[in-house]
Coordinates of C-alpha atoms in Angstrom, one line a residue:
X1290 CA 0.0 0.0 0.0
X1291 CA 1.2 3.4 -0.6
X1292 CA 2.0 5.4 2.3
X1293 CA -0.1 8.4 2.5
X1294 CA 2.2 12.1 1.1
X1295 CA 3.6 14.0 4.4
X1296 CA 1.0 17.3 4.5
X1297 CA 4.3 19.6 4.2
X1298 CA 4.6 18.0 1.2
X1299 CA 1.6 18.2 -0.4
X1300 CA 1.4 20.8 -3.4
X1301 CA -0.5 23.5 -3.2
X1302 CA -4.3 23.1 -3.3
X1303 CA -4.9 26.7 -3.4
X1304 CA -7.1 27.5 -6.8
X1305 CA -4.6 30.1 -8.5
X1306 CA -7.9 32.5 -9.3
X1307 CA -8.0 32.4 -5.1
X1308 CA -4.1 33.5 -5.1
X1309 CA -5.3 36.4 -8.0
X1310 CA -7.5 37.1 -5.7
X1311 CA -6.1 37.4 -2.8
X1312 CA -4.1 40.0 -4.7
X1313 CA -6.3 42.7 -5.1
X1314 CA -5.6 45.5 -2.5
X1315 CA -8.5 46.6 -0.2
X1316 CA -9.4 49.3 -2.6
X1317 CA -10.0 51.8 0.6
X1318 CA -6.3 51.7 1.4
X1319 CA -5.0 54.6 -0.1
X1320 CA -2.5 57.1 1.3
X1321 CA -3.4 60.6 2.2
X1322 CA -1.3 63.2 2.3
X1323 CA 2.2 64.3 0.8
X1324 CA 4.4 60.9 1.5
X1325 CA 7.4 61.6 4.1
X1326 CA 10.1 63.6 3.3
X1327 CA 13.3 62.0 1.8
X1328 CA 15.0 63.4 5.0
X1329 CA 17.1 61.1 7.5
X1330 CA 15.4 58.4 9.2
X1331 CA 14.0 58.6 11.7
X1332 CA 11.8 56.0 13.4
X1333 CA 11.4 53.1 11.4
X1334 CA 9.4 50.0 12.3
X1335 CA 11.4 46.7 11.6
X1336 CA 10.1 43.0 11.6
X1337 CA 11.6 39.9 11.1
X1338 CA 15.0 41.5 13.4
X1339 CA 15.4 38.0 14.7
X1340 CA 15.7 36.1 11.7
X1341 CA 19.0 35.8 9.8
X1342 CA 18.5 39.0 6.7
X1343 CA 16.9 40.9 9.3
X1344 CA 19.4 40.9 11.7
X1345 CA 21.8 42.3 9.5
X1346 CA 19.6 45.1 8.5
X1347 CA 18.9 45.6 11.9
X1348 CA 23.0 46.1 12.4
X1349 CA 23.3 48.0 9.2
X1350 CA 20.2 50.7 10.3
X1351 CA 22.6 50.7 13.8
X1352 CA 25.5 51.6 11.9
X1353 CA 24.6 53.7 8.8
X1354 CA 22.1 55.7 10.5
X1355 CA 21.0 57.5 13.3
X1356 CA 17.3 56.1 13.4
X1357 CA 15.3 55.1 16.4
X1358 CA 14.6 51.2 15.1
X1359 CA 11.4 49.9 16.8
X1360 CA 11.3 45.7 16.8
X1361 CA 8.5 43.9 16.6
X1362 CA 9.2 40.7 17.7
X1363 CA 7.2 37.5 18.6
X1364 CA 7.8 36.8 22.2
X1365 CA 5.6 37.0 25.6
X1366 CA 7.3 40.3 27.1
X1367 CA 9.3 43.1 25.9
X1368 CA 13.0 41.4 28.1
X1369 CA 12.0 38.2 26.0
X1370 CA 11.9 40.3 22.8
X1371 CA 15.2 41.9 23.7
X1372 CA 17.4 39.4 24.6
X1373 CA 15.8 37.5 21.1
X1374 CA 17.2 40.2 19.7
X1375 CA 20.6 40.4 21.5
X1376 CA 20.9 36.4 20.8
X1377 CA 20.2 36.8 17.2
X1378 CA 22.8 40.0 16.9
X1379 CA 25.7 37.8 18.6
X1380 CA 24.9 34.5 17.1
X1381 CA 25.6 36.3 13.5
X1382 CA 28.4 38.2 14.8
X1383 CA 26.8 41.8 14.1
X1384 CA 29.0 44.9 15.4
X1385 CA 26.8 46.2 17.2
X1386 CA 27.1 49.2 19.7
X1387 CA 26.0 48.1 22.8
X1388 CA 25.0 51.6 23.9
X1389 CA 23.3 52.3 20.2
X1390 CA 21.4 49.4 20.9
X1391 CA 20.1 50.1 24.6
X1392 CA 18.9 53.7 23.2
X1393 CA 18.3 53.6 19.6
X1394 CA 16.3 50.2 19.8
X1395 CA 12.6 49.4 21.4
X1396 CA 10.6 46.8 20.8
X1397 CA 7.0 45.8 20.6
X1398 CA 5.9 41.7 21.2
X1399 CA 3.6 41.1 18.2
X1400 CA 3.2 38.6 15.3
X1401 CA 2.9 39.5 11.5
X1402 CA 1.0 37.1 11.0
X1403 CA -2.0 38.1 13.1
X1404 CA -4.6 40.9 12.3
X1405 CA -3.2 44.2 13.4
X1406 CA -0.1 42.3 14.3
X1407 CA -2.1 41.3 17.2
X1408 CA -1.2 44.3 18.8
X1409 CA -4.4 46.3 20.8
X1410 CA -5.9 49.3 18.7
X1411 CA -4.5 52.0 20.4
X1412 CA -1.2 50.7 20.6
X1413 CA -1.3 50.2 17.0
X1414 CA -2.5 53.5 16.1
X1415 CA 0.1 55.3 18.3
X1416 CA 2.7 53.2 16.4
X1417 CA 1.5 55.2 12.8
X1418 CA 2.1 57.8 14.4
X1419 CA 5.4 57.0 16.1
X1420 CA 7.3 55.6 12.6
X1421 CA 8.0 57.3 9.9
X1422 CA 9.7 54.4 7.6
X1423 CA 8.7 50.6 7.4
X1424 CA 11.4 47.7 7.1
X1425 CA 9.1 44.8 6.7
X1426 CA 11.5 41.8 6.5
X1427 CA 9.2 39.4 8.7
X1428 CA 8.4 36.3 6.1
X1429 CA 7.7 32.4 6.8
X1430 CA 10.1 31.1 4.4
X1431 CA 10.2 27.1 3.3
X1432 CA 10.4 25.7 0.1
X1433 CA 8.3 22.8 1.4
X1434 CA 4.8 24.3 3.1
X1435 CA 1.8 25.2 0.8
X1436 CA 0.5 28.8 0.3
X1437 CA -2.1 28.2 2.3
X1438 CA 0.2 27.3 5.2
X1439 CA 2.3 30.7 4.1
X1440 CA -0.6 32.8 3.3
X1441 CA -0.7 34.7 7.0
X1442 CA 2.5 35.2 7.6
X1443 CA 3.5 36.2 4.1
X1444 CA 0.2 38.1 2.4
X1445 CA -2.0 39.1 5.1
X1446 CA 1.0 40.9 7.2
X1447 CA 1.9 42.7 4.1
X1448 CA -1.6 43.9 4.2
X1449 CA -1.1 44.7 7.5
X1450 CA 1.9 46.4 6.9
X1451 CA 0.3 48.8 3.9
X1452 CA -2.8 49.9 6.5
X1453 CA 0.2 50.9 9.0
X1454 CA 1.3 52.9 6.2
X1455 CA -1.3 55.0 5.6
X1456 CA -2.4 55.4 9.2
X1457 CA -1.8 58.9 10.0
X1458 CA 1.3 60.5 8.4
X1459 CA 2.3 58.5 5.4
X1460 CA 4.9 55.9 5.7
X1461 CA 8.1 54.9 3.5
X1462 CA 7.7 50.9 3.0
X1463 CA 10.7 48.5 2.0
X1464 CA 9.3 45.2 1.5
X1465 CA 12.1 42.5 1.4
X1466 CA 10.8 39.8 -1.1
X1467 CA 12.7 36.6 -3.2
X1468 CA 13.6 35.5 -6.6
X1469 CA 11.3 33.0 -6.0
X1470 CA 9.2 35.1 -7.7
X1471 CA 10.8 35.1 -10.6
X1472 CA 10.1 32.4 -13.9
X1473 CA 11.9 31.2 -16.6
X1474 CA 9.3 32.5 -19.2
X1475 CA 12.0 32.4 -22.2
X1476 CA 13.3 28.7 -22.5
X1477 CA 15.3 29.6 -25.4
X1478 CA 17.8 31.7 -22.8
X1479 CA 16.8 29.6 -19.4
X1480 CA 19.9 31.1 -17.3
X1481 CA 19.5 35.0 -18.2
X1482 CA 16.5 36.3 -15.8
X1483 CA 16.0 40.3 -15.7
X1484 CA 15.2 41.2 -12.1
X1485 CA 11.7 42.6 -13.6
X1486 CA 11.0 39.2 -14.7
X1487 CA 8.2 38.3 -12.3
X1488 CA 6.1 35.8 -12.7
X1489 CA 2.3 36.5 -14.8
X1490 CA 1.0 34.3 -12.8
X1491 CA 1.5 32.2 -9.8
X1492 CA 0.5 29.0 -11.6
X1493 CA 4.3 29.6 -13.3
X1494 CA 5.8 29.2 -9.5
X1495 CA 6.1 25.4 -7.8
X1496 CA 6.3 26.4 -4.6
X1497 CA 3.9 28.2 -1.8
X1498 CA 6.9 30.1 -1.0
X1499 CA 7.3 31.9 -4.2
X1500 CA 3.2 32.3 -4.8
X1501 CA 2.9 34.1 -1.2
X1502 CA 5.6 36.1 -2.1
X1503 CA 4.1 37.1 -5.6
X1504 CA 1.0 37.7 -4.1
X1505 CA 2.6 40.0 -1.8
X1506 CA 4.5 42.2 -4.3
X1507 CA 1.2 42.9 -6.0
X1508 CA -0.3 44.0 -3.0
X1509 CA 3.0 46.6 -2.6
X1510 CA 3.0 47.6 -6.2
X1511 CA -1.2 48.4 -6.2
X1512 CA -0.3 50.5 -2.7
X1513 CA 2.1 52.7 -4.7
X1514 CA 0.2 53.6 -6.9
X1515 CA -2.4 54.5 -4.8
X1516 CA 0.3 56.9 -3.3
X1517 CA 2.5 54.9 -0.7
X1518 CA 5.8 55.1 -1.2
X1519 CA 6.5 51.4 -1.3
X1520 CA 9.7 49.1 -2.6
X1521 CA 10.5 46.1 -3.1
X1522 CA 13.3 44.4 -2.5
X1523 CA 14.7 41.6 -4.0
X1524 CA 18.0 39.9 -2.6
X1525 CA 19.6 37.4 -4.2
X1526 CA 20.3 33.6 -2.9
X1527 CA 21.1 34.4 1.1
X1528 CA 24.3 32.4 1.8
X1529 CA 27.2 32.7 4.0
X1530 CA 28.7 36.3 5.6
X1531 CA 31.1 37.6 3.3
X1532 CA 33.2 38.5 5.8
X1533 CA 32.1 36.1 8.8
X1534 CA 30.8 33.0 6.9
X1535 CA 27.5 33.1 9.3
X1536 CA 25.3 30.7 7.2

């Protein structure tokens, strides 16, 4: 008898007009007001600071500017955000200031993958007004689990993420996102992909990964040009520290 597939294993059953549909911005979320000034930063909201690319952006903000960096981290108390943090700094070998960090770094327990981050109203609404930027590298990543399984953590928090923005003064957005977006539409040239070359669809993606991820950079690109001032990143393959070899 055949054994029965493992569930992480399982492709997709997700209908791809759902995935289309799930990205179509909430047509009321539209910024108001003249976006933020290209000024320094100031007081940016980061997620994902615990996981490996957000760390280093988390050091690199430390370092190359002078911003306030607000963490929102998934833990049961603000010490048990911080010292994630701390761990996550030292286990990648960051340079870090230790004073820069104690003053130029709070943090908020949340989860992007909640409504609202599962943060209460008001503390929500006093963090639009608090941030002027958005670093959202926060992302469920696995080349294994379905989109369904990926769909919170990687569509609805960038949802999330876009209402934040235009709560209150407008808000700068970098969203981190993948070449897993990306598909090999030309077969005659299969190794030459232009960084624009997104997939059309995400029935051209195998993976949940790369769907939830495609799905998300429509929701970004539909927000800016409805006014936010939104961009996408896209890094490449995320191997070892070029200097530290921290896989």
């Amino acid at each position: 008898a055949r054994l029965p597939a493992h569930p992480l294993l399982v492709q997709s059953q997700h209908p791809v007009h759902a995935m289309h549909r799930d990205a179509l911005l909430d047509p009321t979320l539209v910024a108001s007001g003249e976006p933020r000034s290209r000024g320094p930063l100031g007081s940016v909201l980061l997620t994902g600071a615990t996981g490996f690319y957000g760390t280093f952006v988390l050091s690199e903000l430390l370092r190359q500017t002078s911003a306030h960096v607000v963490c929102l981290v998934r833990a049961p108390s603000i010490e048990s955000a911080r010292e994630r943090v701390v761990t996550s700094l030292s286990r990648r070998r960051c340079p870090v200031d230790p004073d820069a960090l104690s003053a130029r770094v709070s943090y908020l327990c949340g989860d992007v993958a909640r409504p609202r981050f599962e943060l209460p109203p008001n503390t929500f609404a006093s963090l639009s007004e608090r941030v002027d930027t958005i670093f959202h590298v926060a992302a469920r990543v696995s080349m294994l689990q379905s989109y369904e399984a990926l769909r919170a953590s990687n569509v609805q928090a960038v949802e999330w993420v876009l209402r934040l923005a235009v709560a209150g003064t407008p808000k700068a957005v970098h969203h981190v996102s993948t070449v897993e977006v990306l598909a090999d539409t030309e077969r005659r040239d299969p190794l030459a992909l232009a960084e624009r070359a997104v997939a059309s669809t995400p029935a051209l993606l195998e993976g949940g990964y790369g769907q939830s991820k495609w799905v998300a950079e429509k929701l970004v690109e539909q927000a800016r040009e409805r006014g936010v001032e939104a961009f996408i990143h896209r890094p490449g393959r995320l191997t070892g520290h070029s200097a530290s070899g921290i896989f």
